[in-house]
Tab-separated table of N, CA and C in Angstrom:
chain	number	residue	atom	x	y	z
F	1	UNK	N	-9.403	33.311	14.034
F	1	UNK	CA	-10.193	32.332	13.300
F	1	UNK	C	-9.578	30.942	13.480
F	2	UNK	N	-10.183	30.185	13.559
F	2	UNK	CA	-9.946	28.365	13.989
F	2	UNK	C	-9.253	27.863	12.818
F	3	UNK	N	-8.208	27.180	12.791
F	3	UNK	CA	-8.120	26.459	11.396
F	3	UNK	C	-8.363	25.411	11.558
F	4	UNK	N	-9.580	24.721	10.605
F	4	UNK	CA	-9.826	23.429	10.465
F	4	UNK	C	-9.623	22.619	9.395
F	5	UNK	N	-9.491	21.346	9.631
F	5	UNK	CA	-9.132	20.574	8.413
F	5	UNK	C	-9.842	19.448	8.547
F	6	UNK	N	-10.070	19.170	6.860
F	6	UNK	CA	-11.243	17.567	7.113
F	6	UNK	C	-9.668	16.594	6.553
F	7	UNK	N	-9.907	15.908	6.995
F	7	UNK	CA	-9.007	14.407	6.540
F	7	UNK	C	-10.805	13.554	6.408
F	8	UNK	N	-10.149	13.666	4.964
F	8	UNK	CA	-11.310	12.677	4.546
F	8	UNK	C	-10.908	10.842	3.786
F	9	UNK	N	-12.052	9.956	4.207
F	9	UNK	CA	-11.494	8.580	3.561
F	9	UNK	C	-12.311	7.667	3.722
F	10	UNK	N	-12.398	6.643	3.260
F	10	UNK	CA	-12.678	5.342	4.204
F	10	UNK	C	-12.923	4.521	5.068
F	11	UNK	N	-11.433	4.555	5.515
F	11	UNK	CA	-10.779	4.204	6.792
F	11	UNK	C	-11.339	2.848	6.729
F	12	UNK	N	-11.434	1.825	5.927
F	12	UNK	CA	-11.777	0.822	6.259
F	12	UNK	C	-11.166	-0.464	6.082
F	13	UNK	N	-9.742	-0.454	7.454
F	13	UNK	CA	-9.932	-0.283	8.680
F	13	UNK	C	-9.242	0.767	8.529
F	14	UNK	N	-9.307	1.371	9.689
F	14	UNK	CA	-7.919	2.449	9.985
F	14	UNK	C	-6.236	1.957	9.970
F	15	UNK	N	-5.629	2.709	9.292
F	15	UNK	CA	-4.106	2.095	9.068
F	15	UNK	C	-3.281	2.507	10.315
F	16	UNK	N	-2.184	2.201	10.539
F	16	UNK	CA	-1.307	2.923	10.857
F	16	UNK	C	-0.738	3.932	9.954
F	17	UNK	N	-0.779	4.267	8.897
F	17	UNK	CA	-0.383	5.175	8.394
F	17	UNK	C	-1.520	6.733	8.192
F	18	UNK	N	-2.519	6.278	8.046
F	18	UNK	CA	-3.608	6.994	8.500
F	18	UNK	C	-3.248	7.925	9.835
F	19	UNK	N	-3.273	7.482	10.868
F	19	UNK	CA	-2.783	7.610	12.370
F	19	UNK	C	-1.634	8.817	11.727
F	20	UNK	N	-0.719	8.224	11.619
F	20	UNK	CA	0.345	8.986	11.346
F	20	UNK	C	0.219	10.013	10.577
F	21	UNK	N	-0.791	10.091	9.472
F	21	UNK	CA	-1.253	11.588	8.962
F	21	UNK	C	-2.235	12.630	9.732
F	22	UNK	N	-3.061	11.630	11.002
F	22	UNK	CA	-3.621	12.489	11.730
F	22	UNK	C	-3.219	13.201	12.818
F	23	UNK	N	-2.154	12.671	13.243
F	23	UNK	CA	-1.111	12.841	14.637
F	23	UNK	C	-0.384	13.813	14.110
F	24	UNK	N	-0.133	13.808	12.692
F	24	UNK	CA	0.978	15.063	12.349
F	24	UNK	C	-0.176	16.286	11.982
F	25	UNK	N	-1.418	16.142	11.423
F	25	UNK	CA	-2.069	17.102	10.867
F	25	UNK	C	-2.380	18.113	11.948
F	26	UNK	N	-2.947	17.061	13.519
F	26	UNK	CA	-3.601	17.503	14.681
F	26	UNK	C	-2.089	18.757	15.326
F	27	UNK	N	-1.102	18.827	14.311
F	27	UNK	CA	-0.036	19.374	15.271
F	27	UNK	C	0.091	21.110	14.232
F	28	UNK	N	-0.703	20.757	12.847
F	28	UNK	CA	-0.694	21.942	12.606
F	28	UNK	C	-1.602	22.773	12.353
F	29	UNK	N	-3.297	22.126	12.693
F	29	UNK	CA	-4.349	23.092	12.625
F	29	UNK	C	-5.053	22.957	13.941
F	30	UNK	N	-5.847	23.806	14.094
F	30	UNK	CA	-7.018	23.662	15.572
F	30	UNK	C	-7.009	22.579	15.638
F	31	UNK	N	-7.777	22.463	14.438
F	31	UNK	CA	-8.848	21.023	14.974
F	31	UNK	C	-8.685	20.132	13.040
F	32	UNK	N	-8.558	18.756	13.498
F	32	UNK	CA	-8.560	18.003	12.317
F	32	UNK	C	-9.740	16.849	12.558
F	33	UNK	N	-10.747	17.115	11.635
F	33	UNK	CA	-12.010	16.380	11.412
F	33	UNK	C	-11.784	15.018	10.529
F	34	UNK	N	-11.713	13.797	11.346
F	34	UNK	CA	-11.366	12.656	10.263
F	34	UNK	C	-13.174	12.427	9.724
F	35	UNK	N	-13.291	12.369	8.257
F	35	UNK	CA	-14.304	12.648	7.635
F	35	UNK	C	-14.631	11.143	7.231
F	36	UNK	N	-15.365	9.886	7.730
F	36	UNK	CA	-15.271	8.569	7.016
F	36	UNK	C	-16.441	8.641	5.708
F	37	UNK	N	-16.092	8.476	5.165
F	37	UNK	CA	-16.607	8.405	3.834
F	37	UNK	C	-18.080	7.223	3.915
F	38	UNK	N	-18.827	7.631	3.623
F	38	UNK	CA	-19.839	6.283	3.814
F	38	UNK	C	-20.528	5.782	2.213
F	39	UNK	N	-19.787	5.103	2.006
F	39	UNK	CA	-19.408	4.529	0.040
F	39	UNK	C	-20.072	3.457	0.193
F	40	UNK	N	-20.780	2.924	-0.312
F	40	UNK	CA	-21.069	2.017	-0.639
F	40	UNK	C	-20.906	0.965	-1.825
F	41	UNK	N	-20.499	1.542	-2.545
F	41	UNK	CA	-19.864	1.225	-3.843
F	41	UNK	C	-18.516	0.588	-3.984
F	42	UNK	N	-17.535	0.609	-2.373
F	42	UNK	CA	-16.507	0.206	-2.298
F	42	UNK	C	-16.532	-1.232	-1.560
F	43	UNK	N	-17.943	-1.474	-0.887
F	43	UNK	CA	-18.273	-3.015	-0.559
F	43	UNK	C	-17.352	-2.765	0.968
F	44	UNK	N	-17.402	-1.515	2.029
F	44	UNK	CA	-16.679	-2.126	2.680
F	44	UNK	C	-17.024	-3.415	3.518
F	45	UNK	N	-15.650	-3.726	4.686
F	45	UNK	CA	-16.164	-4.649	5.751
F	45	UNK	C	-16.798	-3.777	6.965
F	46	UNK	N	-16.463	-2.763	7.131
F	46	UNK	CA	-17.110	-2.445	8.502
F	46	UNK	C	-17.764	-1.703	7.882
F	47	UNK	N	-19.096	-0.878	9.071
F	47	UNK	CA	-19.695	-0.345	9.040
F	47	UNK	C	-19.158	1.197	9.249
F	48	UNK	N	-19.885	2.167	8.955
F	48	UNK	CA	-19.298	3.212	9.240
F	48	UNK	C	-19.564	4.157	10.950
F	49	UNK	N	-20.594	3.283	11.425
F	49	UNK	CA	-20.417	3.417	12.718
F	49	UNK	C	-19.413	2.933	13.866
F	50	UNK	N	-18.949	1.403	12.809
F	50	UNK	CA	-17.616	0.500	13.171
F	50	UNK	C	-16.671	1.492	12.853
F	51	UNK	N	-16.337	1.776	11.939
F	51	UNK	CA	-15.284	2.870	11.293
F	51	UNK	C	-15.227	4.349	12.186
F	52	UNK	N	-15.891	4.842	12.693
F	52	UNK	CA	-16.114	5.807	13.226
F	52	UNK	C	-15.485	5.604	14.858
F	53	UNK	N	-15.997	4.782	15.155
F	53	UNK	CA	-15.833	3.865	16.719
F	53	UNK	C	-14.486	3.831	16.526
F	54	UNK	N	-13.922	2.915	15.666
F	54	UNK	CA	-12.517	2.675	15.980
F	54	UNK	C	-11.499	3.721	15.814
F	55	UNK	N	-11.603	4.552	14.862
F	55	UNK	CA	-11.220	5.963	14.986
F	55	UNK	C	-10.624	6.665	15.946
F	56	UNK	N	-12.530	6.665	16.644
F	56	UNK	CA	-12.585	7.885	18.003
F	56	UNK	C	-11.608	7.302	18.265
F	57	UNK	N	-11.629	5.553	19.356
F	57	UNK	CA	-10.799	5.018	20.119
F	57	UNK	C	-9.302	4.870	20.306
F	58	UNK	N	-8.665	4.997	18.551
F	58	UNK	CA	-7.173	4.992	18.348
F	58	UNK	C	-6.527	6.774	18.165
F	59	UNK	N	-7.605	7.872	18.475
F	59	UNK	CA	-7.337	9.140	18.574
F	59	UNK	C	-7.569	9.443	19.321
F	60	UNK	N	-8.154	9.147	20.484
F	60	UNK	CA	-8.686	9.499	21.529
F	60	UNK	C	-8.064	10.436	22.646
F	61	UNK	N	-6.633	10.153	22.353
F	61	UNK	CA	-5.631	10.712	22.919
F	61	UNK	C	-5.197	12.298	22.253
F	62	UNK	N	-5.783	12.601	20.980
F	62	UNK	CA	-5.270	13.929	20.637
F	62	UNK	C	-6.524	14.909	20.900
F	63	UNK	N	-6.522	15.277	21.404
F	63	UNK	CA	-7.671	16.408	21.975
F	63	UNK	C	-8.427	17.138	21.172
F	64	UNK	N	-7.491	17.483	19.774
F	64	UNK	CA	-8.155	18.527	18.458
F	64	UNK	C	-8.668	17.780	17.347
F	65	UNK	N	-9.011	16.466	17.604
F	65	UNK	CA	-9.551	15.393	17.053
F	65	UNK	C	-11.305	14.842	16.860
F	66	UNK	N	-11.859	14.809	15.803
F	66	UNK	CA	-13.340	14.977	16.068
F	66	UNK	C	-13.265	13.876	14.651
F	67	UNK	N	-14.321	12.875	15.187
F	67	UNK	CA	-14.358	11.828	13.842
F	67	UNK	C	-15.891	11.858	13.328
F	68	UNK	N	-16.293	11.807	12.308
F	68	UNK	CA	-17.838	12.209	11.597
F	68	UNK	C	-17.634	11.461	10.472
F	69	UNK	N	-18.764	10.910	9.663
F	69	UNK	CA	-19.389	9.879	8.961
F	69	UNK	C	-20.152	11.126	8.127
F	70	UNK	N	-19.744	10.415	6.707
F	70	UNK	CA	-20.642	11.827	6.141
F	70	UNK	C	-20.718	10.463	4.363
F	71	UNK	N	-22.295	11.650	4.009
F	71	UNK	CA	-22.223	11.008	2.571
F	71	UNK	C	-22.206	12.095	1.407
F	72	UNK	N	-22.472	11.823	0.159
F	72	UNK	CA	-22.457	12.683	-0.436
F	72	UNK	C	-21.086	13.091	-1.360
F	73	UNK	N	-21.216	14.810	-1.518
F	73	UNK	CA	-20.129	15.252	-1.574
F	73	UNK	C	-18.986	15.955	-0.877
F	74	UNK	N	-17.527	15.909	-0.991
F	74	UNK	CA	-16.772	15.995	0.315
F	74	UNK	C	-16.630	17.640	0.551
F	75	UNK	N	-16.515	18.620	-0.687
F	75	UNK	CA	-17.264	19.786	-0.316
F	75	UNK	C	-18.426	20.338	0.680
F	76	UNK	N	-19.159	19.592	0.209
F	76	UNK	CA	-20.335	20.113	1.323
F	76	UNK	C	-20.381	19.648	2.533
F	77	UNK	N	-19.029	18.368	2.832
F	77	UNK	CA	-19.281	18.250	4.176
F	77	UNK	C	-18.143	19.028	4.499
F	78	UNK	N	-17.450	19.560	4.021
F	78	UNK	CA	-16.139	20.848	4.229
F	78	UNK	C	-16.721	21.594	4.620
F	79	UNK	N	-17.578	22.345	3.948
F	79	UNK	CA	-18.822	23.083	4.628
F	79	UNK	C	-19.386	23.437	6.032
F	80	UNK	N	-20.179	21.657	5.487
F	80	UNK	CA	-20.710	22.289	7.023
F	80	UNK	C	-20.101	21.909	8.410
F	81	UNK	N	-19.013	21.663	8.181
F	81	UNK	CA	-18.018	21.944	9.522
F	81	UNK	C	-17.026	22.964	9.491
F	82	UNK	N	-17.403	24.079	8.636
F	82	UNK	CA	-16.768	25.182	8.229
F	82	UNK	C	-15.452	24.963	8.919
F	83	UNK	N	-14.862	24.350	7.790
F	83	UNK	CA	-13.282	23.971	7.101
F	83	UNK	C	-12.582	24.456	5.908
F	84	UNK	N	-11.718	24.734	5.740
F	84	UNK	CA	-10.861	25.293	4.809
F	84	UNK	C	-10.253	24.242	4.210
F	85	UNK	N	-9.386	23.489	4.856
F	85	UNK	CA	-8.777	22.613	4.308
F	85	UNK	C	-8.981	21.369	4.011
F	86	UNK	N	-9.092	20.343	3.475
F	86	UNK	CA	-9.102	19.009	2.696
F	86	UNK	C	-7.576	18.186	3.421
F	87	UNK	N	-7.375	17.709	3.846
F	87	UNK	CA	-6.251	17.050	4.175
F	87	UNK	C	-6.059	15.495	3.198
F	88	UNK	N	-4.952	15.146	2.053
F	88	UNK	CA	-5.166	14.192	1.965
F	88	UNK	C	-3.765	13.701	2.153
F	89	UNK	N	-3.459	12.214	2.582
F	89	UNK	CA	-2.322	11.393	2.922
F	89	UNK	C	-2.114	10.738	1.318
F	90	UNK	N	-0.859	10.710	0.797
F	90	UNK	CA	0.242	10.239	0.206
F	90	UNK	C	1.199	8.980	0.213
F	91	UNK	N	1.107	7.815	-0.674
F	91	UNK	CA	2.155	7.062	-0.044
F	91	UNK	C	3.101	6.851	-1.182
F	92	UNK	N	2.394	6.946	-1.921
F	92	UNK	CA	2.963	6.958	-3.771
F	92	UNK	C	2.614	8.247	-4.725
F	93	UNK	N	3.582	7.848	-5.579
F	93	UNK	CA	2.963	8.765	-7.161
F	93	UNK	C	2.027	8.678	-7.724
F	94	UNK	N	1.490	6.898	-7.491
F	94	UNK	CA	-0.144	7.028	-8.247
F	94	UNK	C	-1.308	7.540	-6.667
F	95	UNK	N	-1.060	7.074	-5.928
F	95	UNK	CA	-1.833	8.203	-5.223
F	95	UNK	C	-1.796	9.734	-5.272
F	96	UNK	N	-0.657	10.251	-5.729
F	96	UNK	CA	-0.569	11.379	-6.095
F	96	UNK	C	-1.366	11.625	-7.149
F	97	UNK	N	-1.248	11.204	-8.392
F	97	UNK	CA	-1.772	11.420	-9.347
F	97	UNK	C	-3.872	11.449	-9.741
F	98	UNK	N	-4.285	10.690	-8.505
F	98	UNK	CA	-5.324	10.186	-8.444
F	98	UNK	C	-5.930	11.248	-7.309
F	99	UNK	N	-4.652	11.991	-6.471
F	99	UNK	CA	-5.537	12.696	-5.499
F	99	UNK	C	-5.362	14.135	-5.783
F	100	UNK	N	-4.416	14.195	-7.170
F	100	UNK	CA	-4.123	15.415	-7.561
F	100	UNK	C	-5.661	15.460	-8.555
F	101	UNK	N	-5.736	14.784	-8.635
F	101	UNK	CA	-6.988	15.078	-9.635
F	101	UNK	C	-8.214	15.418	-9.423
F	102	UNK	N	-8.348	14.743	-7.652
F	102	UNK	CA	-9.700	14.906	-7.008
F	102	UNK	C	-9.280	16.397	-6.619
F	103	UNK	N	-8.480	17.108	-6.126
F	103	UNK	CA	-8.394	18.263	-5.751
F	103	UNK	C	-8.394	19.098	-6.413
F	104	UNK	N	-7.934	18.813	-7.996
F	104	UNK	CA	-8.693	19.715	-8.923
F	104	UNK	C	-10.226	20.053	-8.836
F	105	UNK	N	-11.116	19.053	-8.982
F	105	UNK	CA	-12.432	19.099	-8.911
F	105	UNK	C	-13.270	19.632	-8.397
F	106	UNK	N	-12.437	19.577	-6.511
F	106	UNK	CA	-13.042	19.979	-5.245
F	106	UNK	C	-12.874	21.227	-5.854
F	107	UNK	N	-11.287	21.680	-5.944
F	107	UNK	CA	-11.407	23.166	-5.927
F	107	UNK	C	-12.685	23.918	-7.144
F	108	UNK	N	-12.813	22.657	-8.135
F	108	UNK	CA	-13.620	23.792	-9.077
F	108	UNK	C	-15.260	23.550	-8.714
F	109	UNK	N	-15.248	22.406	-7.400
F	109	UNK	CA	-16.484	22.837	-6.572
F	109	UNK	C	-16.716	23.928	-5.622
F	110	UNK	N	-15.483	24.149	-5.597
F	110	UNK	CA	-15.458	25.404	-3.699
F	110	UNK	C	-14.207	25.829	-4.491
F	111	UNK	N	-13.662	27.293	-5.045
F	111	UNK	CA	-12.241	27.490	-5.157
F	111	UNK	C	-12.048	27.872	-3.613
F	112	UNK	N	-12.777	28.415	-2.566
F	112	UNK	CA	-12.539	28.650	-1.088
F	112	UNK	C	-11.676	27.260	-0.314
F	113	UNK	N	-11.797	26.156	-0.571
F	113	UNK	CA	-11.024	25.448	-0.480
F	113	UNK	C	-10.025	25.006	-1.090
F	114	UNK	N	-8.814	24.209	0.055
F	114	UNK	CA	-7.335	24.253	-0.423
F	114	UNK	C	-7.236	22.470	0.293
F	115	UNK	N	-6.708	22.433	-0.812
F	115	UNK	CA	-6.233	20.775	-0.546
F	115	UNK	C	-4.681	21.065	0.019
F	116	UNK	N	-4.218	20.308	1.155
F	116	UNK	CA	-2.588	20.138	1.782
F	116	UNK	C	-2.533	18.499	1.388
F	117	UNK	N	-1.332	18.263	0.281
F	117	UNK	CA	-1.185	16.688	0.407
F	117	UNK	C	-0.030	16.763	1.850
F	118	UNK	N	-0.097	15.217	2.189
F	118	UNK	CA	1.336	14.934	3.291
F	118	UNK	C	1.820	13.705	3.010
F	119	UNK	N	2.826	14.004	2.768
F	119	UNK	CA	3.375	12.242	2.938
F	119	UNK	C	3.123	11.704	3.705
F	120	UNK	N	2.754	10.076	4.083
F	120	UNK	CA	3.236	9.456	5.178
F	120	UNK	C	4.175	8.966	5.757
F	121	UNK	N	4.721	8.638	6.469
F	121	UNK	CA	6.108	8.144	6.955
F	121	UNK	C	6.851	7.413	6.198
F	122	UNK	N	7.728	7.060	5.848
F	122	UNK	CA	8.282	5.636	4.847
F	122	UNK	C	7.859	4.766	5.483
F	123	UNK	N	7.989	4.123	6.592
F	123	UNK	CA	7.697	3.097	7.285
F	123	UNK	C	6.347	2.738	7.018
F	124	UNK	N	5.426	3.385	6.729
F	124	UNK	CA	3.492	2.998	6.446
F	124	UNK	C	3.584	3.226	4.733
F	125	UNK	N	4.666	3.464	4.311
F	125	UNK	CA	4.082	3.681	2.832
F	125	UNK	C	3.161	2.571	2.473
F	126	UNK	N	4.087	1.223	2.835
F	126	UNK	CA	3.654	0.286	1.825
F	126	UNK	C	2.270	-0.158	2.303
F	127	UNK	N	1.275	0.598	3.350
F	127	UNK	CA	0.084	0.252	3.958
F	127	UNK	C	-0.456	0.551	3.541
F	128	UNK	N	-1.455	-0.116	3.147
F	128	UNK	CA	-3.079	-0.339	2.511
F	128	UNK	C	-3.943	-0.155	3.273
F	129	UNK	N	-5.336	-0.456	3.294
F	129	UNK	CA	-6.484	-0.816	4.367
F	129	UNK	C	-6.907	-2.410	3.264
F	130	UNK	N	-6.822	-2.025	2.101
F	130	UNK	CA	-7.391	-2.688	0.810
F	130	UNK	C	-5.804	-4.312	1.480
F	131	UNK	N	-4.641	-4.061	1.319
F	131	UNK	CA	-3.923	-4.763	1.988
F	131	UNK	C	-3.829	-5.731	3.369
F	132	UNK	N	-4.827	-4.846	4.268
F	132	UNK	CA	-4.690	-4.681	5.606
F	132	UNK	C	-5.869	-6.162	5.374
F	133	UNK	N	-7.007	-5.821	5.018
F	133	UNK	CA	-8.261	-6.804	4.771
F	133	UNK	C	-7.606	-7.952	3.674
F	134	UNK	N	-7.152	-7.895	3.242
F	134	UNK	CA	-6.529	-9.661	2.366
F	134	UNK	C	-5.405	-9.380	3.765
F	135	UNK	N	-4.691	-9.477	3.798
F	135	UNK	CA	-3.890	-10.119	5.009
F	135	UNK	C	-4.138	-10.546	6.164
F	136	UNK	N	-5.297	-10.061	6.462
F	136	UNK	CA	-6.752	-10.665	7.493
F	136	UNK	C	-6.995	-11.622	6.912
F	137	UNK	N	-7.831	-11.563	5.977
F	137	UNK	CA	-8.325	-12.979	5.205
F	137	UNK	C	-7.788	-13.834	4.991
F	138	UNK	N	-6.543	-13.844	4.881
F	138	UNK	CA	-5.495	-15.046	4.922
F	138	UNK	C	-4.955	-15.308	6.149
F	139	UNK	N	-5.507	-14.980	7.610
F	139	UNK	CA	-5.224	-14.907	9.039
F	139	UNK	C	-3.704	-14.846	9.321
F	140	UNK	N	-3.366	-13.450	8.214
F	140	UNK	CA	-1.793	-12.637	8.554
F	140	UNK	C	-2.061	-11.625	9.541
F	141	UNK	N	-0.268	-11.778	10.219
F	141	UNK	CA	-0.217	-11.090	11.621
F	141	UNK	C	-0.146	-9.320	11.210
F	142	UNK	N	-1.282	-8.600	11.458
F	142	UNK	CA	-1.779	-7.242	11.720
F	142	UNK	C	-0.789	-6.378	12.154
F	143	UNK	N	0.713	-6.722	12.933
F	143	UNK	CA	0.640	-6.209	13.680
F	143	UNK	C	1.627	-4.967	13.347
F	144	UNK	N	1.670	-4.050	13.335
F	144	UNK	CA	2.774	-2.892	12.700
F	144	UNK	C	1.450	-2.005	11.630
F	145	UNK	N	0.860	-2.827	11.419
F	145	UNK	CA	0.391	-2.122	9.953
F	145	UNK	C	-0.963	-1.527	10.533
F	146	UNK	N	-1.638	-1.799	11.730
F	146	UNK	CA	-2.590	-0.925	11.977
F	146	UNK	C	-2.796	-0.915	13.521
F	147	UNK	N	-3.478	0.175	14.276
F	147	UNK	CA	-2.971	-0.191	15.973
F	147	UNK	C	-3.480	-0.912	16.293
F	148	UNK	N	-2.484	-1.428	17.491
F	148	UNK	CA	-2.425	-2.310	18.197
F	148	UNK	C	-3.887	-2.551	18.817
F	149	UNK	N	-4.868	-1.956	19.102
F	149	UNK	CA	-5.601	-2.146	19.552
F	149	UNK	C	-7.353	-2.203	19.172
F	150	UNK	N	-6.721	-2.338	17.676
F	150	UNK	CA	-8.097	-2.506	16.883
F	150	UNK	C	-7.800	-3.959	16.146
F	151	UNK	N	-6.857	-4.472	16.558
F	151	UNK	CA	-6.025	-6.024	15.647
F	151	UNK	C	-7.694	-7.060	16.119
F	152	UNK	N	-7.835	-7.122	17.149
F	152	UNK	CA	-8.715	-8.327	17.578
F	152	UNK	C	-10.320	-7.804	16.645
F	153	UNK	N	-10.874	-6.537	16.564
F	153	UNK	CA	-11.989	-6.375	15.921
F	153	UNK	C	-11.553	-6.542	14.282
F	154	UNK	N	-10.319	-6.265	13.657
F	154	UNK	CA	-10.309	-6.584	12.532
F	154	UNK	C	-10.666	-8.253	11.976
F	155	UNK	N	-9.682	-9.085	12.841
F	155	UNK	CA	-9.580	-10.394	13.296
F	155	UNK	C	-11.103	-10.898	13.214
F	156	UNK	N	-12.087	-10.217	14.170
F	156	UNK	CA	-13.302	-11.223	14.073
F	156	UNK	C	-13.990	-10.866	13.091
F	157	UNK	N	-13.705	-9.796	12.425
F	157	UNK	CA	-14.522	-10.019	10.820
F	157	UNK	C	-14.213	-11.274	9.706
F	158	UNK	N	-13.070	-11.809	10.388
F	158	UNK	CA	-12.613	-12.741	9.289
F	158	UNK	C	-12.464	-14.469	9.955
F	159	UNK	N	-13.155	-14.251	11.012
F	159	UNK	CA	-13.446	-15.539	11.447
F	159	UNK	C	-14.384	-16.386	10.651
């Protein structure tokens, strides 16, 4: 049987620390599904076809990697990419506390699903996306805090 995992989020933009929870996840199941959340309620800047795009492009390199745009609830898109696991990234205690809570929920939507938290590296703790976009807006240098090669599309949102 395949083990799959959704890493579900935002992503808006993609962090480097993000990266770093998918690069480690992709090393312990089949296949890890980055799940972008399509919220509207959070006002992002990109689109989630933008979000999706830049994704593929900064994973492109891990082979067990599949990026999808989903709305709704994150159960049912667990579902229907028949997944087991929930993957969520860690950088603090109040993210803990806030994602310990959503995984209560999930589970008492699906107990068939299992949430894995992961830390992220120390080095990305202190990374945001919410960070990443005011440090844009104030035309601060990108560079460490998300890859290298999505810096110029973040950049022209804030021209």
């Amino acid at each position: 049987m395949e083990r799959i995992a959704v890493y579900p989020g935002s992503f808006d933009p993609i962090t480097n620390g993000h990266l770093d929870i998918i690069r480690r996840a992709s090393r312990i199941y089949d296949k890890v599904i980055v799940g972008v959340l399509c919220n509207g309620g959070k006002n992002p800047v990109f689109t989630p076809e933008e979000r999706v795009c830049m994704i593929r492009s900064v994973t492109s390199d891990i082979q067990n990697v599949e990026v999808d745009s989903f709305t709704g609830l994150l159960v049912e898109f667990v579902k229907a990419k028949n997944a087991a696991v929930i993957i969520k990234g860690l950088r603090t205690v109040a993210d803990f506390e806030y994602e310990f809570q959503m995984a209560l929920l999930n589970k008492a939507l699906n107990p068939e699903y299992e949430t894995m938290f992961m830390m992220t590296d120390t080095k990305y703790s202190y990374i945001s996306s919410s960070m990443v976009k005011e440090l844009a807006g104030f035309k601060g240098d990108l560079t460490g805090l998300v890859p290298a090669s999505i810096i110029n599309k973040i950049q022209e949102k804030y021209k």
